[in-house]
């Protein structure tokens, strides 16, 4: 007997900053209304940063999708949540070792503690592990300083899925990968991780109609980005792997759920991914475990090439990290000299006694310099060292697989 599942994933763009994130309250409420009227079995949402938004959605959906989970992580939460028609028997969250930089406040990924969440589901006797993830954003395609971080996240995703899925019948991975099919991270996930992209199952190699971000027709799309990608970028995915004793048929796949009635605005700056799959059990055979990650001896040519290319990207990431560490070390030296000079040479104590404003200004300058020195020391000795070790650890994992 076939098991039919309707699955949806959407990056909801739910930042709690009205100036940056337009129409958040109206959009999140409309998303809840749309989902309440729909008939999905599993829903994965990203960027639900405001906890009250999750509580509102949970209340709206509890009759149709009574089981839900929010993955708490980092300072502001992962933003990832799941709503399910089926019982969630177990949950787990793995935080990526590389998550951007805390001093890049306006990028903010570090504060969300991005990673991959797992929900174990029991569906008509079928054990399914649902994985939900959100990779680091790209921000500047022409100068992608987070390429190595995102690649390391892709590798950690594959490793986590492998280590937690040996006893299940099927895995489903959904979320915003911030990676297009042409980029290395996608190749790592599909080649090294052995995950099948439902879009490829349904649409073969057609990529032009599959955009999920910066797509034409979305009111939140910057027109400048359409010159680079006229059809938008496909960075949101639903993927799967299944035991050989089962087969999966993708019967429907689409992107987008239109605009919010009456308001005539989009639900998000991303488009939703909606799929319908049918899972059938083959004739009685012994069920081998999921393939997932290969061993060193079983690497295919495609897997080996993807991993070798990954080493080059990680090498660039290590070099960038070392240079940034040296920069912050230099900042500590230069700022300390300036502070020393202000304290001992540049300021006449008699002048400060005569001018309260001058004394206040000098005190503020000293405080600012002291704070800048402290931040630079913390970044150089703690944050950049941690980033360096995470990049090297990822390289070591790949080298073990390649037998280098």
Coordinates of N, CA and C in Angstrom, one line a residue, residues 207-396:
X207 N 16.1 24.0 -15.1 CA 16.3 24.8 -13.9 C 15.6 26.2 -14.0
X208 N 15.2 26.6 -15.2 CA 14.7 27.9 -15.4 C 13.4 28.2 -14.6
X209 N 12.6 27.2 -14.5 CA 11.3 27.5 -13.9 C 11.2 27.1 -12.4
X210 N 12.4 26.9 -11.8 CA 12.4 26.4 -10.4 C 12.9 27.4 -9.4
X211 N 13.0 28.7 -9.7 CA 13.5 29.7 -8.8 C 12.7 29.8 -7.6
X212 N 13.3 30.0 -6.4 CA 12.6 30.1 -5.1 C 13.0 31.4 -4.4
X213 N 14.0 32.1 -5.0 CA 14.4 33.4 -4.3 C 14.8 34.4 -5.4
X214 N 14.5 35.7 -5.2 CA 14.8 36.7 -6.1 C 14.1 36.4 -7.5
X215 N 12.9 36.0 -7.4 CA 12.2 35.6 -8.6 C 11.4 36.8 -9.2
X216 N 11.2 36.9 -10.5 CA 10.4 37.9 -11.1 C 9.0 37.8 -10.6
X217 N 8.3 38.9 -10.4 CA 6.9 38.8 -9.9 C 6.8 38.9 -8.4
X218 N 7.8 38.7 -7.7 CA 7.8 38.8 -6.2 C 8.1 40.3 -5.9
X219 N 7.2 41.0 -5.2 CA 7.4 42.4 -5.0 C 8.6 42.7 -4.1
X220 N 9.1 41.7 -3.4 CA 10.3 42.0 -2.6 C 11.6 41.7 -3.3
X221 N 11.5 41.3 -4.6 CA 12.7 41.1 -5.3 C 13.4 42.4 -5.8
X222 N 14.7 42.5 -5.6 CA 15.4 43.7 -6.0 C 15.6 43.6 -7.5
X223 N 15.1 44.5 -8.3 CA 15.2 44.4 -9.8 C 16.7 44.3 -10.3
X224 N 17.6 44.8 -9.5 CA 19.0 44.6 -9.9 C 19.5 43.2 -10.0
X225 N 18.9 42.3 -9.1 CA 19.3 40.9 -9.1 C 18.7 40.2 -10.2
X226 N 17.7 40.7 -10.9 CA 17.1 40.0 -12.0 C 18.0 40.1 -13.2
X227 N 18.9 41.1 -13.3 CA 19.9 41.1 -14.4 C 20.9 40.0 -14.3
X228 N 21.2 39.6 -13.1 CA 22.1 38.5 -12.9 C 21.4 37.1 -13.0
X229 N 20.2 37.0 -12.5 CA 19.4 35.7 -12.5 C 18.0 36.1 -13.0
X230 N 17.7 36.1 -14.2 CA 16.4 36.6 -14.7 C 15.3 35.7 -14.2
X231 N 15.5 34.4 -13.9 CA 14.5 33.5 -13.5 C 14.5 33.3 -12.0
X232 N 15.4 34.0 -11.3 CA 15.5 33.8 -9.8 C 16.5 32.6 -9.6
X233 N 16.8 32.4 -8.3 CA 17.7 31.4 -7.9 C 17.0 30.3 -7.1
X234 N 17.3 29.0 -7.4 CA 16.7 27.9 -6.7 C 17.7 27.5 -5.6
X235 N 17.3 27.9 -4.4 CA 18.1 27.7 -3.2 C 17.3 27.0 -2.1
X236 N 16.0 26.8 -2.3 CA 15.2 26.1 -1.3 C 14.9 24.7 -1.8
X237 N 15.0 23.7 -1.0 CA 14.9 22.3 -1.5 C 14.1 21.4 -0.6
X238 N 13.7 20.3 -1.2 CA 13.2 19.1 -0.5 C 13.9 17.9 -1.1
X239 N 14.7 17.2 -0.3 CA 15.5 16.1 -0.8 C 15.1 14.8 0.0
X240 N 15.6 13.7 -0.5 CA 15.3 12.5 0.2 C 16.3 11.4 -0.1
X241 N 16.3 10.4 0.8 CA 17.0 9.1 0.5 C 16.1 8.0 1.1
X242 N 16.1 6.8 0.6 CA 15.2 5.8 1.0 C 15.9 4.4 0.9
X243 N 15.6 3.5 1.7 CA 16.1 2.1 1.6 C 15.7 1.5 0.3
X244 N 16.6 0.6 -0.1 CA 16.3 -0.1 -1.4 C 15.0 -0.9 -1.4
X245 N 14.5 -1.2 -0.3 CA 13.2 -2.0 -0.2 C 12.0 -1.1 -0.4
X246 N 12.3 0.2 -0.6 CA 11.2 1.1 -0.9 C 11.5 1.9 -2.2
X247 N 10.5 2.4 -2.8 CA 10.7 3.3 -4.0 C 9.8 4.5 -3.8
X248 N 10.3 5.6 -4.3 CA 9.6 6.9 -4.1 C 9.3 7.5 -5.5
X249 N 8.0 7.9 -5.7 CA 7.5 8.5 -6.9 C 7.1 9.9 -6.6
X250 N 7.8 10.9 -7.3 CA 7.4 12.3 -7.1 C 6.2 12.6 -8.1
X251 N 5.0 12.7 -7.5 CA 3.9 12.9 -8.4 C 3.6 14.4 -8.7
X252 N 4.1 15.3 -7.8 CA 3.8 16.7 -8.1 C 4.9 17.5 -7.4
X253 N 5.3 18.6 -8.1 CA 6.3 19.5 -7.5 C 6.0 20.9 -8.1
X254 N 6.0 21.9 -7.2 CA 5.8 23.3 -7.7 C 6.4 24.3 -6.7
X255 N 6.6 25.5 -7.2 CA 7.0 26.5 -6.3 C 6.0 27.7 -6.3
X256 N 5.9 28.3 -5.2 CA 5.1 29.5 -5.1 C 3.6 29.2 -4.7
X257 N 3.1 30.1 -3.9 CA 1.7 30.0 -3.5 C 0.9 31.3 -3.8
X258 N 1.4 32.0 -4.7 CA 0.8 33.2 -5.2 C 1.0 34.4 -4.2
X259 N 0.0 35.3 -4.2 CA 0.1 36.5 -3.4 C -1.1 36.5 -2.3
X260 N -0.9 37.2 -1.3 CA -1.9 37.3 -0.2 C -3.2 38.0 -0.8
X261 N -4.3 37.4 -0.7 CA -5.5 38.0 -1.2 C -5.8 39.3 -0.5
X262 N -6.3 40.3 -1.3 CA -6.7 41.6 -0.8 C -5.4 42.5 -0.6
X263 N -4.4 42.0 0.0 CA -3.2 42.8 0.2 C -2.3 42.9 -1.0
X264 N -2.4 41.9 -1.9 CA -1.6 41.9 -3.1 C -0.1 42.0 -2.9
X265 N 0.4 41.3 -1.8 CA 1.8 41.2 -1.5 C 2.1 39.8 -1.4
X266 N 3.4 39.4 -1.6 CA 3.8 38.0 -1.5 C 3.9 37.6 0.0
X267 N 3.8 36.3 0.2 CA 3.9 35.7 1.5 C 5.3 35.9 2.1
X268 N 6.3 36.0 1.3 CA 7.7 36.1 1.7 C 8.6 36.6 0.5
X269 N 9.8 36.8 0.8 CA 10.7 37.2 -0.3 C 11.2 35.9 -1.0
X270 N 10.9 34.7 -0.4 CA 11.2 33.4 -1.0 C 9.9 32.8 -1.5
X271 N 10.0 31.9 -2.3 CA 8.8 31.1 -2.8 C 8.8 29.7 -2.1
X272 N 7.6 29.3 -1.8 CA 7.5 28.0 -1.1 C 7.8 26.9 -2.1
X273 N 8.3 25.7 -1.6 CA 8.4 24.5 -2.4 C 7.4 23.5 -1.9
X274 N 6.6 23.0 -2.8 CA 5.5 22.1 -2.4 C 5.7 20.8 -3.3
X275 N 5.6 19.7 -2.6 CA 5.8 18.4 -3.3 C 4.8 17.4 -2.8
X276 N 4.5 16.4 -3.7 CA 3.7 15.3 -3.3 C 4.4 14.0 -3.7
X277 N 4.7 13.2 -2.7 CA 5.4 12.0 -3.0 C 4.7 10.7 -2.6
X278 N 4.9 9.6 -3.3 CA 4.3 8.4 -3.0 C 5.4 7.4 -2.6
X279 N 5.2 6.7 -1.5 CA 6.3 5.8 -1.0 C 5.7 4.4 -1.1
X280 N 6.3 3.5 -1.9 CA 5.8 2.1 -2.0 C 6.9 1.2 -1.6
X281 N 6.4 0.1 -1.0 CA 7.3 -1.0 -0.5 C 7.5 -2.0 -1.7
X282 N 8.7 -2.3 -2.0 CA 9.0 -3.3 -3.0 C 8.6 -4.7 -2.5
X283 N 8.7 -5.7 -3.3 CA 8.5 -7.1 -2.9 C 9.5 -7.4 -1.8
X284 N 9.0 -8.3 -0.9 CA 9.8 -8.6 0.3 C 11.2 -9.0 0.0
X285 N 12.1 -8.1 0.5 CA 13.5 -8.4 0.4 C 14.1 -7.9 1.7
X286 N 15.4 -8.3 2.0 CA 16.1 -7.8 3.1 C 16.4 -6.3 2.9
X287 N 16.1 -5.5 3.9 CA 16.3 -4.1 3.8 C 17.7 -3.7 4.2
X288 N 18.6 -3.3 3.3 CA 19.9 -2.8 3.7 C 19.7 -1.4 4.2
X289 N 20.7 -0.9 5.0 CA 20.6 0.5 5.5 C 20.7 1.5 4.4
X290 N 20.3 2.7 4.8 CA 20.4 3.8 3.8 C 21.8 4.0 3.3
X291 N 22.0 4.3 2.1 CA 23.4 4.5 1.5 C 24.1 5.6 2.2
X292 N 23.5 6.8 2.2 CA 24.0 8.0 2.8 C 25.5 8.2 2.4
X293 N 26.4 8.3 3.4 CA 27.8 8.6 3.0 C 28.6 7.4 2.6
X294 N 29.4 7.5 1.6 CA 30.3 6.4 1.1 C 31.5 6.3 2.0
X295 N 32.1 5.1 1.9 CA 33.4 4.9 2.6 C 34.5 5.3 1.6
X296 N 35.7 5.3 2.1 CA 36.9 5.7 1.2 C 37.0 4.9 0.0
X297 N 36.8 3.6 0.1 CA 37.0 2.7 -1.0 C 35.8 2.8 -2.0
X298 N 34.6 3.2 -1.6 CA 33.5 3.2 -2.5 C 33.2 4.5 -3.1
X299 N 34.1 5.5 -3.0 CA 33.8 6.8 -3.6 C 33.7 6.7 -5.1
X300 N 32.7 7.3 -5.6 CA 32.5 7.4 -7.1 C 33.4 8.5 -7.6
X301 N 33.5 8.6 -8.9 CA 34.3 9.7 -9.5 C 33.7 11.0 -9.1
X302 N 32.4 11.2 -9.2 CA 31.7 12.4 -8.9 C 31.9 12.8 -7.5
X303 N 31.8 11.8 -6.6 CA 32.0 12.1 -5.2 C 33.4 12.6 -4.9
X304 N 34.4 11.9 -5.5 CA 35.8 12.2 -5.3 C 36.1 13.6 -5.8
X305 N 35.6 13.9 -7.0 CA 35.8 15.3 -7.6 C 35.2 16.4 -6.7
X306 N 34.0 16.1 -6.2 CA 33.3 17.1 -5.3 C 34.1 17.4 -4.0
X307 N 34.6 16.3 -3.5 CA 35.4 16.4 -2.2 C 36.8 17.1 -2.5
X308 N 37.4 16.8 -3.6 CA 38.7 17.4 -3.9 C 38.5 18.9 -4.1
X309 N 37.4 19.3 -4.8 CA 37.1 20.7 -5.0 C 36.8 21.4 -3.7
X310 N 36.2 20.6 -2.8 CA 35.8 21.2 -1.5 C 37.1 21.6 -0.7
X311 N 38.1 20.7 -0.9 CA 39.4 21.0 -0.2 C 40.0 22.4 -0.6
X312 N 39.9 22.7 -1.9 CA 40.4 23.9 -2.4 C 39.6 25.1 -1.9
X313 N 38.3 25.0 -1.8 CA 37.5 26.1 -1.2 C 37.8 26.3 0.3
X314 N 38.0 25.1 1.0 CA 38.3 25.2 2.4 C 39.7 25.8 2.7
X315 N 40.6 25.5 1.7 CA 42.0 26.1 1.8 C 41.9 27.6 1.7
X316 N 41.0 28.1 0.8 CA 40.9 29.6 0.7 C 40.2 30.1 1.9
X317 N 39.3 29.4 2.5 CA 38.7 29.8 3.8 C 39.7 29.9 4.9
X318 N 40.6 28.9 5.0 CA 41.6 29.0 6.0 C 42.6 30.2 5.8
X319 N 42.9 30.4 4.6 CA 43.8 31.5 4.3 C 43.2 32.9 4.7
X320 N 41.9 33.0 4.3 CA 41.1 34.2 4.7 C 41.1 34.4 6.2
X321 N 40.8 33.3 6.9 CA 40.7 33.3 8.3 C 42.0 33.7 9.0
X322 N 43.1 33.2 8.5 CA 44.5 33.6 9.0 C 44.7 35.1 8.8
X323 N 44.4 35.5 7.6 CA 44.6 37.0 7.3 C 43.8 37.9 8.2
X324 N 42.5 37.5 8.4 CA 41.7 38.3 9.3 C 42.2 38.2 10.8
X325 N 42.7 37.1 11.2 CA 43.3 37.0 12.5 C 44.4 37.9 12.7
X326 N 45.3 38.0 11.7 CA 46.4 38.9 11.7 C 46.0 40.3 11.7
X327 N 44.9 40.6 11.0 CA 44.4 42.0 10.9 C 43.9 42.4 12.3
X328 N 43.2 41.6 13.0 CA 42.7 41.9 14.4 C 43.9 42.0 15.4
X329 N 44.9 41.2 15.2 CA 46.1 41.3 16.0 C 46.8 42.7 15.8
X330 N 46.8 43.1 14.5 CA 47.4 44.4 14.2 C 46.6 45.5 14.8
X331 N 45.2 45.3 14.8 CA 44.4 46.3 15.4 C 44.6 46.5 16.9
X332 N 44.9 45.4 17.6 CA 45.2 45.4 19.0 C 46.4 46.3 19.2
X333 N 47.5 46.0 18.4 CA 48.7 46.7 18.6 C 48.6 48.2 18.3
X334 N 47.9 48.6 17.2 CA 47.8 50.0 16.8 C 46.9 50.7 17.8
X335 N 45.8 50.2 18.2 CA 44.9 50.8 19.1 C 45.5 51.0 20.5
X336 N 46.3 50.0 20.9 CA 47.0 50.1 22.2 C 48.0 51.3 22.1
X337 N 48.7 51.4 21.0 CA 49.6 52.6 20.9 C 48.9 53.9 21.0
X338 N 47.8 54.0 20.3 CA 47.0 55.2 20.3 C 46.5 55.5 21.8
X339 N 46.0 54.5 22.4 CA 45.6 54.7 23.8 C 46.7 55.2 24.7
X340 N 47.9 54.5 24.5 CA 49.0 54.9 25.3 C 49.5 56.3 25.1
X341 N 49.4 56.7 23.8 CA 49.8 58.1 23.4 C 48.9 59.1 24.0
X342 N 47.6 58.8 24.0 CA 46.6 59.7 24.6 C 46.8 59.9 26.1
X343 N 47.1 58.8 26.7 CA 47.3 58.8 28.2 C 48.6 59.6 28.6
X344 N 49.6 59.5 27.7 CA 51.0 59.9 28.2 C 51.5 61.2 27.5
X345 N 51.1 61.4 26.3 CA 51.7 62.5 25.5 C 50.8 63.6 25.0
X346 N 49.6 63.2 24.4 CA 48.8 64.1 23.7 C 47.9 64.9 24.5
X347 N 47.6 64.6 25.7 CA 46.7 65.4 26.5 C 47.4 66.0 27.7
X348 N 47.2 67.3 27.8 CA 47.8 68.1 28.9 C 46.8 68.1 30.1
X349 N 47.1 67.6 31.2 CA 46.2 67.5 32.4 C 45.7 68.9 32.7
X350 N 46.4 69.9 32.6 CA 46.0 71.3 32.9 C 44.8 71.7 32.0
X351 N 44.9 71.3 30.7 CA 43.8 71.6 29.8 C 42.5 70.9 30.2
X352 N 42.6 69.7 30.6 CA 41.4 68.9 31.1 C 40.7 69.6 32.3
X353 N 41.6 70.1 33.1 CA 41.0 70.8 34.3 C 40.2 72.0 34.0
X354 N 40.6 72.7 32.9 CA 40.0 74.0 32.5 C 38.7 73.7 31.6
X355 N 38.6 72.5 31.0 CA 37.5 72.3 30.1 C 36.9 71.0 30.4
X356 N 35.6 71.1 30.9 CA 34.9 69.9 31.2 C 34.5 69.1 30.0
X357 N 34.2 69.8 28.9 CA 33.8 69.2 27.6 C 35.0 68.4 27.1
X358 N 36.2 69.0 27.2 CA 37.4 68.3 26.7 C 37.7 67.0 27.5
X359 N 37.5 67.1 28.8 CA 37.7 66.0 29.7 C 36.8 64.9 29.3
X360 N 35.5 65.2 29.1 CA 34.5 64.2 28.8 C 34.8 63.6 27.4
X361 N 35.2 64.4 26.5 CA 35.5 63.8 25.1 C 36.7 62.9 25.2
X362 N 37.7 63.2 25.9 CA 38.9 62.4 26.0 C 38.5 61.1 26.7
X363 N 37.7 61.2 27.8 CA 37.3 60.0 28.5 C 36.5 59.0 27.6
X364 N 35.6 59.6 26.8 CA 34.8 58.8 25.8 C 35.7 58.1 24.8
X365 N 36.7 58.9 24.3 CA 37.7 58.3 23.4 C 38.5 57.2 24.0
X366 N 38.9 57.3 25.2 CA 39.6 56.3 25.9 C 38.8 55.0 26.1
X367 N 37.5 55.2 26.5 CA 36.6 54.1 26.6 C 36.4 53.4 25.3
X368 N 36.2 54.2 24.2 CA 35.9 53.6 22.9 C 37.1 52.7 22.5
X369 N 38.3 53.3 22.7 CA 39.5 52.6 22.3 C 39.7 51.3 23.2
X370 N 39.4 51.4 24.4 CA 39.5 50.2 25.3 C 38.5 49.1 24.9
X371 N 37.3 49.5 24.5 CA 36.3 48.5 24.0 C 36.8 47.9 22.7
X372 N 37.3 48.7 21.8 CA 37.8 48.3 20.5 C 38.9 47.3 20.7
X373 N 39.8 47.6 21.6 CA 40.9 46.7 21.9 C 40.4 45.3 22.4
X374 N 39.4 45.4 23.3 CA 38.9 44.2 23.9 C 38.2 43.3 22.9
X375 N 37.4 44.0 22.0 CA 36.7 43.2 20.9 C 37.8 42.6 20.0
X376 N 38.8 43.3 19.6 CA 39.8 42.8 18.7 C 40.6 41.6 19.3
X377 N 40.9 41.7 20.6 CA 41.6 40.6 21.3 C 40.7 39.4 21.3
X378 N 39.4 39.6 21.6 CA 38.4 38.5 21.6 C 38.3 37.8 20.3
X379 N 38.2 38.7 19.2 CA 38.0 38.2 17.9 C 39.3 37.4 17.4
X380 N 40.5 38.0 17.7 CA 41.7 37.4 17.2 C 42.0 36.1 17.9
X381 N 41.9 36.1 19.3 CA 42.4 34.9 20.1 C 41.3 33.9 20.3
X382 N 40.0 34.2 20.2 CA 38.9 33.2 20.4 C 38.2 32.9 19.1
X383 N 37.5 33.9 18.6 CA 36.7 33.7 17.4 C 37.4 33.2 16.2
X384 N 38.5 33.8 15.8 CA 39.2 33.4 14.6 C 40.0 32.1 14.8
X385 N 40.4 31.9 16.1 CA 41.0 30.6 16.3 C 40.0 29.4 16.2
X386 N 38.8 29.7 16.7 CA 37.7 28.7 16.6 C 37.3 28.4 15.2
X387 N 37.2 29.5 14.4 CA 36.9 29.4 13.0 C 38.0 28.6 12.2
X388 N 39.3 28.9 12.5 CA 40.4 28.2 11.9 C 40.3 26.7 12.2
X389 N 40.1 26.4 13.5 CA 40.1 24.9 13.9 C 38.9 24.2 13.2
X390 N 37.7 24.9 13.1 CA 36.6 24.3 12.4 C 36.8 24.0 11.0
X391 N 37.5 25.0 10.3 CA 37.8 24.8 8.9 C 38.8 23.6 8.7
X392 N 39.8 23.6 9.6 CA 40.8 22.5 9.5 C 40.2 21.2 9.8
X393 N 39.3 21.1 10.8 CA 38.6 19.9 11.1 C 37.8 19.3 9.9
X394 N 37.2 20.2 9.2 CA 36.4 19.8 8.1 C 37.3 19.3 7.0
X395 N 38.4 20.0 6.8 CA 39.4 19.5 5.8 C 40.0 18.1 6.2
X396 N 40.2 17.9 7.4 CA 40.7 16.6 7.9 C 39.7 15.5 7.6

